[in-house]
Amino acid sequence: MSHLKLSGRDPLGIGRQRFVFLHPLDPDLVVKIPLRHVLDDERTRPRPRYHRRYLFRHLADTYSEMRAHLVLYARLGELPFRIAKFHGFTETDLGLAEVCELKKGADGLPAPSLRQMLAEGTYDEVHQAALSRFLDWVLSSDLTLKELHPGNLVYADVGTGVEEFVLVDGVGEKGQLSLRSRFRRLNRWHKRKHIKILMDKIEQEGAAGRAENAAG
């Protein structure tokens, strides 16, 4: 089987740990490649060789993400609409990639991130209410989080033109013990820490966005 060709393509986004590309063969999916595997110069291209310790770390994080999806499915009988669904793996010319659902807005385009909305000054009271609903769900659910920040939340169409905030990355736990999925009180305490960090970032990035838009 031939590998998906990603080298030379512009990524849809760049996260803290991964490049995100539109899937070349399916407009409803994205593929995620670890940053450590790719040189980000003018165009992405393969590294001369992989650094195995980073590959192992990436695969461990991916395992944690898969496990979090399976735990939610086992407990709910379905995957919640508030997280982007994991679709498996594929081999690419940049290495092994995760395949995930692409969340889109009501206009059919890739959904804007909360970070993008803050920078553009479009985050308003309607979005604040939607974020509150999302965070209420986070606290009441069995979801485990590695990280929560304005870059991994998108405002997406979740059906019939209704838009809500959806988590597109950061699901799971760091490490292999999976303690938080077993102890709900510990998980809830940990999620409250993530929410506080998120709210601080929203305040900082919102202020920066307002200042930049006023100056422009």
C-alpha positions as a Python dict, from the first residue, in 0.01 Angstrom:
ca = {
    (1, 'M'): (0, 0, 0),
    (2, 'S'): (139, 343, -91),
    (3, 'H'): (182, 602, 182),
    (4, 'L'): (-17, 924, 193),
    (5, 'K'): (194, 1208, 57),
    (6, 'L'): (204, 1503, 298),
    (7, 'S'): (549, 1651, 231),
    (8, 'G'): (523, 1980, 45),
    (9, 'R'): (170, 2043, 171),
    (10, 'D'): (87, 2336, 396),
    (11, 'P'): (-46, 2216, 734),
    (12, 'L'): (-394, 2317, 842),
    (13, 'G'): (-248, 2400, 1181),
    (14, 'I'): (51, 2353, 1408),
    (15, 'G'): (-10, 2252, 1768),
    (16, 'R'): (229, 2221, 2056),
    (17, 'Q'): (329, 1868, 1962),
    (18, 'R'): (188, 1795, 1616),
    (19, 'F'): (131, 1921, 1266),
    (20, 'V'): (-229, 1885, 1148),
    (21, 'F'): (-293, 1828, 778),
    (22, 'L'): (-615, 1793, 584),
    (23, 'H'): (-647, 1432, 472),
    (24, 'P'): (-552, 1422, 102),
    (25, 'L'): (-825, 1167, 23),
    (26, 'D'): (-1109, 1257, 261),
    (27, 'P'): (-1228, 1615, 325),
    (28, 'D'): (-1390, 1513, 654),
    (29, 'L'): (-1067, 1395, 817),
    (30, 'V'): (-733, 1532, 933),
    (31, 'V'): (-400, 1358, 991),
    (32, 'K'): (-166, 1449, 1277),
    (33, 'I'): (213, 1415, 1260),
    (34, 'P'): (449, 1467, 1558),
    (35, 'L'): (651, 1788, 1533),
    (36, 'R'): (967, 1600, 1628),
    (37, 'H'): (943, 1394, 1309),
    (38, 'V'): (929, 1684, 1069),
    (39, 'L'): (1151, 1977, 980),
    (40, 'D'): (939, 2291, 960),
    (41, 'D'): (1125, 2511, 716),
    (42, 'E'): (962, 2676, 414),
    (43, 'R'): (781, 2349, 345),
    (44, 'T'): (754, 2036, 553),
    (45, 'R'): (982, 1750, 455),
    (46, 'P'): (1092, 1423, 615),
    (47, 'R'): (1363, 1419, 878),
    (48, 'P'): (1679, 1227, 783),
    (49, 'R'): (1607, 988, 1068),
    (50, 'Y'): (1365, 947, 1355),
    (51, 'H'): (1453, 1006, 1717),
    (52, 'R'): (1316, 693, 1878),
    (53, 'R'): (1255, 839, 2221),
    (54, 'Y'): (1023, 1101, 2071),
    (55, 'L'): (851, 840, 1858),
    (56, 'F'): (785, 629, 2168),
    (57, 'R'): (652, 930, 2356),
    (58, 'H'): (420, 1014, 2068),
    (59, 'L'): (291, 657, 2046),
    (60, 'A'): (236, 651, 2423),
    (61, 'D'): (33, 973, 2400),
    (62, 'T'): (-164, 826, 2111),
    (63, 'Y'): (-237, 512, 2312),
    (64, 'S'): (-362, 730, 2597),
    (65, 'E'): (-588, 918, 2355),
    (66, 'M'): (-733, 594, 2215),
    (67, 'R'): (-789, 459, 2565),
    (68, 'A'): (-978, 774, 2667),
    (69, 'H'): (-1210, 732, 2368),
    (70, 'L'): (-1271, 367, 2456),
    (71, 'V'): (-1344, 447, 2822),
    (72, 'L'): (-1602, 708, 2721),
    (73, 'Y'): (-1761, 469, 2473),
    (74, 'A'): (-1775, 187, 2729),
    (75, 'R'): (-1941, 409, 2989),
    (76, 'L'): (-2177, 599, 2759),
    (77, 'G'): (-2244, 352, 2477),
    (78, 'E'): (-2146, 624, 2227),
    (79, 'L'): (-1883, 891, 2176),
    (80, 'P'): (-1990, 1241, 2284),
    (81, 'F'): (-2017, 1511, 2019),
    (82, 'R'): (-1795, 1737, 2227),
    (83, 'I'): (-1472, 1562, 2125),
    (84, 'A'): (-1332, 1504, 1777),
    (85, 'K'): (-1343, 1133, 1706),
    (86, 'F'): (-1030, 923, 1659),
    (87, 'H'): (-1036, 722, 1333),
    (88, 'G'): (-714, 520, 1359),
    (89, 'F'): (-373, 536, 1193),
    (90, 'T'): (-226, 571, 849),
    (91, 'E'): (126, 565, 711),
    (92, 'T'): (250, 879, 537),
    (93, 'D'): (574, 992, 378),
    (94, 'L'): (635, 1188, 700),
    (95, 'G'): (581, 889, 929),
    (96, 'L'): (295, 724, 1115),
    (97, 'A'): (-3, 957, 1153),
    (98, 'E'): (-321, 968, 1355),
    (99, 'V'): (-642, 1009, 1160),
    (100, 'C'): (-914, 1217, 1327),
    (101, 'E'): (-1244, 1379, 1248),
    (102, 'L'): (-1228, 1729, 1100),
    (103, 'K'): (-1468, 1959, 1283),
    (104, 'K'): (-1633, 2218, 1062),
    (105, 'G'): (-1835, 2533, 1122),
    (106, 'A'): (-2187, 2596, 999),
    (107, 'D'): (-2032, 2738, 679),
    (108, 'G'): (-1871, 2401, 600),
    (109, 'L'): (-1517, 2533, 650),
    (110, 'P'): (-1274, 2407, 917),
    (111, 'A'): (-1410, 2530, 1250),
    (112, 'P'): (-1226, 2829, 1402),
    (113, 'S'): (-1035, 2773, 1723),
    (114, 'L'): (-1108, 2971, 2036),
    (115, 'R'): (-757, 3115, 2000),
    (116, 'Q'): (-842, 3242, 1651),
    (117, 'M'): (-1169, 3394, 1777),
    (118, 'L'): (-990, 3574, 2060),
    (119, 'A'): (-726, 3711, 1823),
    (120, 'E'): (-989, 3833, 1576),
    (121, 'G'): (-1215, 3980, 1844),
    (122, 'T'): (-1516, 3765, 1749),
    (123, 'Y'): (-1551, 3591, 2087),
    (124, 'D'): (-1870, 3732, 2243),
    (125, 'E'): (-2148, 3655, 2494),
    (126, 'V'): (-2294, 3378, 2276),
    (127, 'H'): (-1957, 3203, 2270),
    (128, 'Q'): (-1909, 3257, 2644),
    (129, 'A'): (-2237, 3076, 2708),
    (130, 'A'): (-2130, 2794, 2475),
    (131, 'L'): (-1796, 2766, 2656),
    (132, 'S'): (-1978, 2744, 2991),
    (133, 'R'): (-2186, 2455, 2856),
    (134, 'F'): (-1871, 2282, 2735),
    (135, 'L'): (-1692, 2323, 3069),
    (136, 'D'): (-1998, 2201, 3262),
    (137, 'W'): (-1989, 1889, 3048),
    (138, 'V'): (-1614, 1843, 3103),
    (139, 'L'): (-1659, 1847, 3480),
    (140, 'S'): (-1958, 1613, 3481),
    (141, 'S'): (-1815, 1364, 3229),
    (142, 'D'): (-1559, 1083, 3255),
    (143, 'L'): (-1332, 1265, 3010),
    (144, 'T'): (-963, 1275, 3100),
    (145, 'L'): (-746, 1564, 2983),
    (146, 'K'): (-380, 1604, 2900),
    (147, 'E'): (-426, 1974, 2825),
    (148, 'L'): (-695, 2231, 2763),
    (149, 'H'): (-618, 2564, 2597),
    (150, 'P'): (-770, 2804, 2339),
    (151, 'G'): (-587, 2629, 2056),
    (152, 'N'): (-749, 2287, 2100),
    (153, 'L'): (-1108, 2409, 2132),
    (154, 'V'): (-1301, 2484, 1813),
    (155, 'Y'): (-1649, 2632, 1761),
    (156, 'A'): (-1806, 2368, 1539),
    (157, 'D'): (-2134, 2260, 1386),
    (158, 'V'): (-2256, 1967, 1596),
    (159, 'G'): (-2568, 1902, 1388),
    (160, 'T'): (-2851, 2090, 1212),
    (161, 'G'): (-2651, 2413, 1212),
    (162, 'V'): (-2607, 2424, 1592),
    (163, 'E'): (-2256, 2533, 1692),
    (164, 'E'): (-2084, 2438, 2017),
    (165, 'F'): (-1729, 2416, 2146),
    (166, 'V'): (-1557, 2085, 2069),
    (167, 'L'): (-1223, 1953, 2195),
    (168, 'V'): (-1003, 1844, 1905),
    (169, 'D'): (-687, 1745, 2094),
    (170, 'G'): (-552, 1691, 2446),
    (171, 'V'): (-772, 1393, 2541),
    (172, 'G'): (-622, 1126, 2765),
    (173, 'E'): (-355, 1116, 3035),
    (174, 'K'): (19, 1164, 3049),
    (175, 'G'): (197, 848, 3153),
    (176, 'Q'): (71, 492, 3153),
    (177, 'L'): (-94, 451, 3496),
    (178, 'S'): (-434, 591, 3392),
    (179, 'L'): (-515, 684, 3752),
    (180, 'R'): (-762, 959, 3670),
    (181, 'S'): (-985, 734, 3463),
    (182, 'R'): (-1015, 509, 3770),
    (183, 'F'): (-1063, 776, 4038),
    (184, 'R'): (-1331, 1027, 3944),
    (185, 'R'): (-1261, 1267, 4231),
    (186, 'L'): (-897, 1291, 4126),
    (187, 'N'): (-1003, 1339, 3763),
    (188, 'R'): (-1246, 1618, 3855),
    (189, 'W'): (-980, 1798, 4062),
    (190, 'H'): (-734, 1773, 3773),
    (191, 'K'): (-989, 1907, 3525),
    (192, 'R'): (-1062, 2206, 3749),
    (193, 'K'): (-690, 2293, 3728),
    (194, 'H'): (-706, 2277, 3349),
    (195, 'I'): (-1016, 2497, 3342),
    (196, 'K'): (-849, 2763, 3556),
    (197, 'I'): (-549, 2766, 3323),
    (198, 'L'): (-784, 2793, 3024),
    (199, 'M'): (-973, 3087, 3172),
    (200, 'D'): (-647, 3270, 3249),
    (201, 'K'): (-534, 3218, 2888),
    (202, 'I'): (-868, 3343, 2755),
    (203, 'E'): (-828, 3661, 2957),
    (204, 'Q'): (-470, 3713, 2838),
    (205, 'E'): (-528, 3628, 2473),
    (206, 'G'): (-858, 3820, 2464),
    (207, 'A'): (-688, 4133, 2597),
    (208, 'A'): (-406, 4096, 2344),
    (209, 'G'): (-657, 4049, 2061),
    (210, 'R'): (-860, 4356, 2163),
    (211, 'A'): (-546, 4568, 2181),
    (212, 'E'): (-426, 4452, 1840),
    (213, 'N'): (-765, 4508, 1676),
    (214, 'A'): (-792, 4855, 1831),
    (215, 'A'): (-445, 4944, 1705),
    (216, 'G'): (-529, 4817, 1357),
}
